[in-house]
CSV table of C-alpha atoms in Angstrom, one decimal:
chain,number,residue,atom,x,y,z
A,1,MET,CA,34.2,22.3,18.4
A,2,PRO,CA,30.8,22.3,16.8
A,3,GLU,CA,29.4,19.0,15.4
A,4,TYR,CA,28.2,19.2,12.2
A,5,VAL,CA,26.0,17.8,9.8
A,6,ILE,CA,27.0,18.6,6.2
A,7,GLU,CA,30.2,19.9,4.9
A,8,ALA,CA,31.7,20.6,1.5
A,9,GLN,CA,35.2,21.2,0.8
A,10,ASN,CA,36.1,22.7,-2.1
A,11,LEU,CA,33.5,20.8,-4.2
A,12,SER,CA,32.9,20.8,-7.5
A,13,LYS,CA,31.5,20.1,-10.5
A,14,THR,CA,31.6,21.6,-14.5
A,15,PHE,CA,28.6,19.5,-17.3
A,16,ALA,CA,29.0,19.0,-20.7
A,17,GLY,CA,30.5,21.8,-23.0
A,18,GLY,CA,31.9,23.8,-20.2
A,19,VAL,CA,29.3,24.4,-17.8
A,20,VAL,CA,30.2,25.1,-13.9
A,21,ALA,CA,28.0,23.9,-11.8
A,22,ALA,CA,29.4,24.6,-8.5
A,23,SER,CA,32.9,26.0,-8.3
A,24,ALA,CA,35.3,25.2,-5.8
A,25,LEU,CA,32.2,25.1,-3.3
A,26,ASP,CA,32.8,25.1,0.8
A,27,LEU,CA,29.6,24.9,3.2
A,28,LYS,CA,29.3,23.7,7.4
A,29,VAL,CA,25.9,23.1,8.6
A,30,GLU,CA,25.7,22.7,12.2
A,31,ARG,CA,23.8,20.7,14.1
A,32,GLY,CA,19.8,22.0,15.0
A,33,THR,CA,20.6,24.4,11.9
A,34,VAL,CA,18.1,25.4,9.3
A,35,CYS,CA,20.1,26.6,6.3
A,36,GLY,CA,18.4,28.1,2.8
A,37,LEU,CA,20.7,28.1,-0.4
A,38,ILE,CA,19.5,31.6,-2.5
A,39,GLY,CA,20.4,31.7,-5.8
A,40,ARG,CA,19.4,32.8,-9.5
A,41,ASN,CA,18.3,30.0,-11.5
A,42,GLY,CA,21.4,28.5,-12.7
A,43,ALA,CA,23.6,28.7,-9.7
A,44,GLY,CA,23.6,25.1,-8.2
A,45,LYS,CA,21.4,25.2,-5.2
A,46,THR,CA,19.7,21.7,-7.3
A,47,THR,CA,23.5,21.0,-8.2
A,48,LEU,CA,24.6,21.0,-4.8
A,49,ILE,CA,22.3,19.1,-3.1
A,50,ARG,CA,22.2,16.6,-5.8
A,51,MET,CA,26.1,16.0,-5.1
A,52,LEU,CA,25.7,15.7,-0.9
A,53,MET,CA,23.0,12.7,-1.3
A,54,GLY,CA,25.0,10.9,-3.9
A,55,LEU,CA,22.9,11.1,-6.7
A,56,LEU,CA,26.0,13.5,-8.6
A,57,HIS,CA,29.6,12.3,-8.3
A,58,PRO,CA,31.6,16.7,-8.3
A,59,ASN,CA,34.9,16.5,-10.6
A,60,SER,CA,35.9,17.5,-7.0
A,61,GLY,CA,36.1,18.3,-3.5
A,62,THR,CA,34.2,15.9,-0.9
A,63,ALA,CA,30.4,16.4,0.2
A,64,ARG,CA,29.0,14.9,3.2
A,65,ILE,CA,25.7,14.6,5.5
A,66,LEU,CA,26.3,13.4,9.5
A,67,GLY,CA,30.4,12.1,8.4
A,68,MET,CA,29.8,10.5,5.3
A,69,ASP,CA,30.2,11.0,1.7
A,70,MET,CA,26.2,9.4,0.2
A,71,TRP,CA,28.3,8.1,-2.7
A,72,ASN,CA,28.5,5.5,-0.7
A,73,ALA,CA,27.4,4.8,1.5
A,74,PRO,CA,25.8,2.1,2.5
A,75,SER,CA,21.5,1.9,2.8
A,76,THR,CA,21.8,1.9,6.4
A,77,ALA,CA,22.8,5.3,6.4
A,78,ARG,CA,21.1,6.4,3.5
A,79,ALA,CA,18.6,5.9,5.7
A,80,ARG,CA,19.2,9.1,8.3
A,81,VAL,CA,18.9,12.0,5.9
A,82,GLY,CA,15.1,12.6,3.8
A,83,TYR,CA,14.6,14.2,0.6
A,84,VAL,CA,12.8,16.3,-1.2
A,85,SER,CA,13.4,16.4,-4.7
A,86,GLN,CA,12.6,19.6,-6.7
A,87,SER,CA,11.3,17.7,-9.3
A,88,GLN,CA,10.0,14.1,-6.9
A,89,ARG,CA,7.3,11.4,-9.2
A,90,LEU,CA,4.4,10.9,-6.5
A,91,HIS,CA,2.3,7.4,-8.1
A,92,GLY,CA,-0.8,9.8,-8.9
A,93,TRP,CA,-2.9,6.5,-8.6
A,94,MET,CA,-1.8,5.4,-5.3
A,95,THR,CA,-3.3,7.6,-1.9
A,96,THR,CA,-1.4,10.0,1.1
A,97,GLU,CA,-1.7,6.9,3.1
A,98,GLU,CA,-1.0,3.9,0.1
A,99,LEU,CA,2.3,6.4,-0.7
A,100,CYS,CA,2.8,5.7,2.9
A,101,ILE,CA,3.0,1.6,3.6
A,102,TYR,CA,5.0,1.5,-0.5
A,103,ALA,CA,7.5,3.8,1.7
A,104,SER,CA,7.5,2.8,5.4
A,105,HIS,CA,9.3,-0.8,3.5
A,106,PHE,CA,12.7,1.9,2.5
A,107,TYR,CA,12.5,2.1,6.4
A,108,GLN,CA,13.7,1.1,9.1
A,109,THR,CA,12.7,3.8,11.7
A,110,TRP,CA,9.5,4.9,10.2
A,111,ASP,CA,6.8,5.9,12.2
A,112,LYS,CA,2.9,5.9,11.1
A,113,GLU,CA,0.9,7.2,14.1
A,114,TYR,CA,4.0,10.4,12.8
A,115,ALA,CA,3.1,10.0,8.9
A,116,ARG,CA,-0.2,10.1,9.7
A,117,SER,CA,0.5,13.5,12.1
A,118,LEU,CA,2.5,15.3,10.1
A,119,ALA,CA,-0.3,14.9,7.1
A,120,ARG,CA,-3.1,16.8,9.6
A,121,HIS,CA,-1.0,19.3,10.6
A,122,PHE,CA,-0.3,20.0,6.1
A,123,GLY,CA,-4.6,19.7,5.8
A,124,VAL,CA,-3.2,16.3,3.6
A,125,ALA,CA,-6.0,13.8,2.2
A,126,TRP,CA,-4.8,10.6,4.0
A,127,ASP,CA,-7.3,9.0,1.7
A,128,ARG,CA,-7.0,10.3,-1.1
A,129,GLN,CA,-5.1,10.2,-4.4
A,130,VAL,CA,-2.4,12.1,-5.4
A,131,ASP,CA,-3.5,12.4,-9.0
A,132,ALA,CA,-6.8,14.8,-7.4
A,133,MET,CA,-4.4,16.7,-5.5
A,134,SER,CA,-3.4,20.3,-6.4
A,135,GLY,CA,0.9,20.8,-7.1
A,136,GLY,CA,0.9,22.8,-3.6
A,137,GLU,CA,-1.0,19.0,-1.1
A,138,GLN,CA,1.5,16.8,-3.6
A,139,ARG,CA,4.6,18.5,-2.5
A,140,LYS,CA,3.4,18.8,1.6
A,141,VAL,CA,2.5,14.4,0.2
A,142,ALA,CA,6.5,14.6,-0.5
A,143,ILE,CA,6.8,16.2,2.8
A,144,VAL,CA,5.2,13.5,5.0
A,145,LEU,CA,6.9,11.4,3.3
A,146,ALA,CA,11.0,12.7,3.9
A,147,MET,CA,9.7,13.7,7.5
A,148,ALA,CA,8.2,10.4,8.7
A,149,HIS,CA,11.5,7.5,9.2
A,150,ARG,CA,12.7,11.4,11.5
A,151,PRO,CA,16.0,11.5,10.1
A,152,GLN,CA,18.1,13.5,11.0
A,153,VAL,CA,18.9,16.1,8.2
A,154,LEU,CA,16.4,16.2,5.7
A,155,LEU,CA,17.2,18.2,2.9
A,156,MET,CA,14.3,19.9,0.4
A,157,ASP,CA,14.7,21.4,-3.2
A,158,GLU,CA,12.6,24.1,-3.3
A,159,PRO,CA,9.8,22.8,-1.3
A,160,ALA,CA,7.4,25.4,-2.2
A,161,ALA,CA,7.3,25.1,-5.7
A,162,GLY,CA,3.7,24.6,-6.1
């Protein structure tokens, strides 16, 4: 029997004014799978990710990551998931290193050397202020931050934007 790391069952979300972002959505993603959501703007991709992350409450249905409803999950469970938001804002006055030091306080499994290795791999300057970076470089920093604690599941919303 397959092990699912992401599950959505009968998941629905309607916003004010009757805007339907998700309607009876079912999704199962097996461990070790790379899954991409493809759809037009406004199709509900970001809404789905936000419901899975427990950042947005669905009107009905269930959303689970690693078997847990993130809406009610303790911080230890949330720490098992890495997330890059579509509109992630980084503290621009900090360097990549300073951002990593700051973020490390939120994760018991933070791996400083892995963060440095990821930054090198992505060609991101360790000692440069984020405000001085291009949009694409800033996205790479966000990915480093999402991966450096070695999450079991990584969710990225528009990771190539910029």
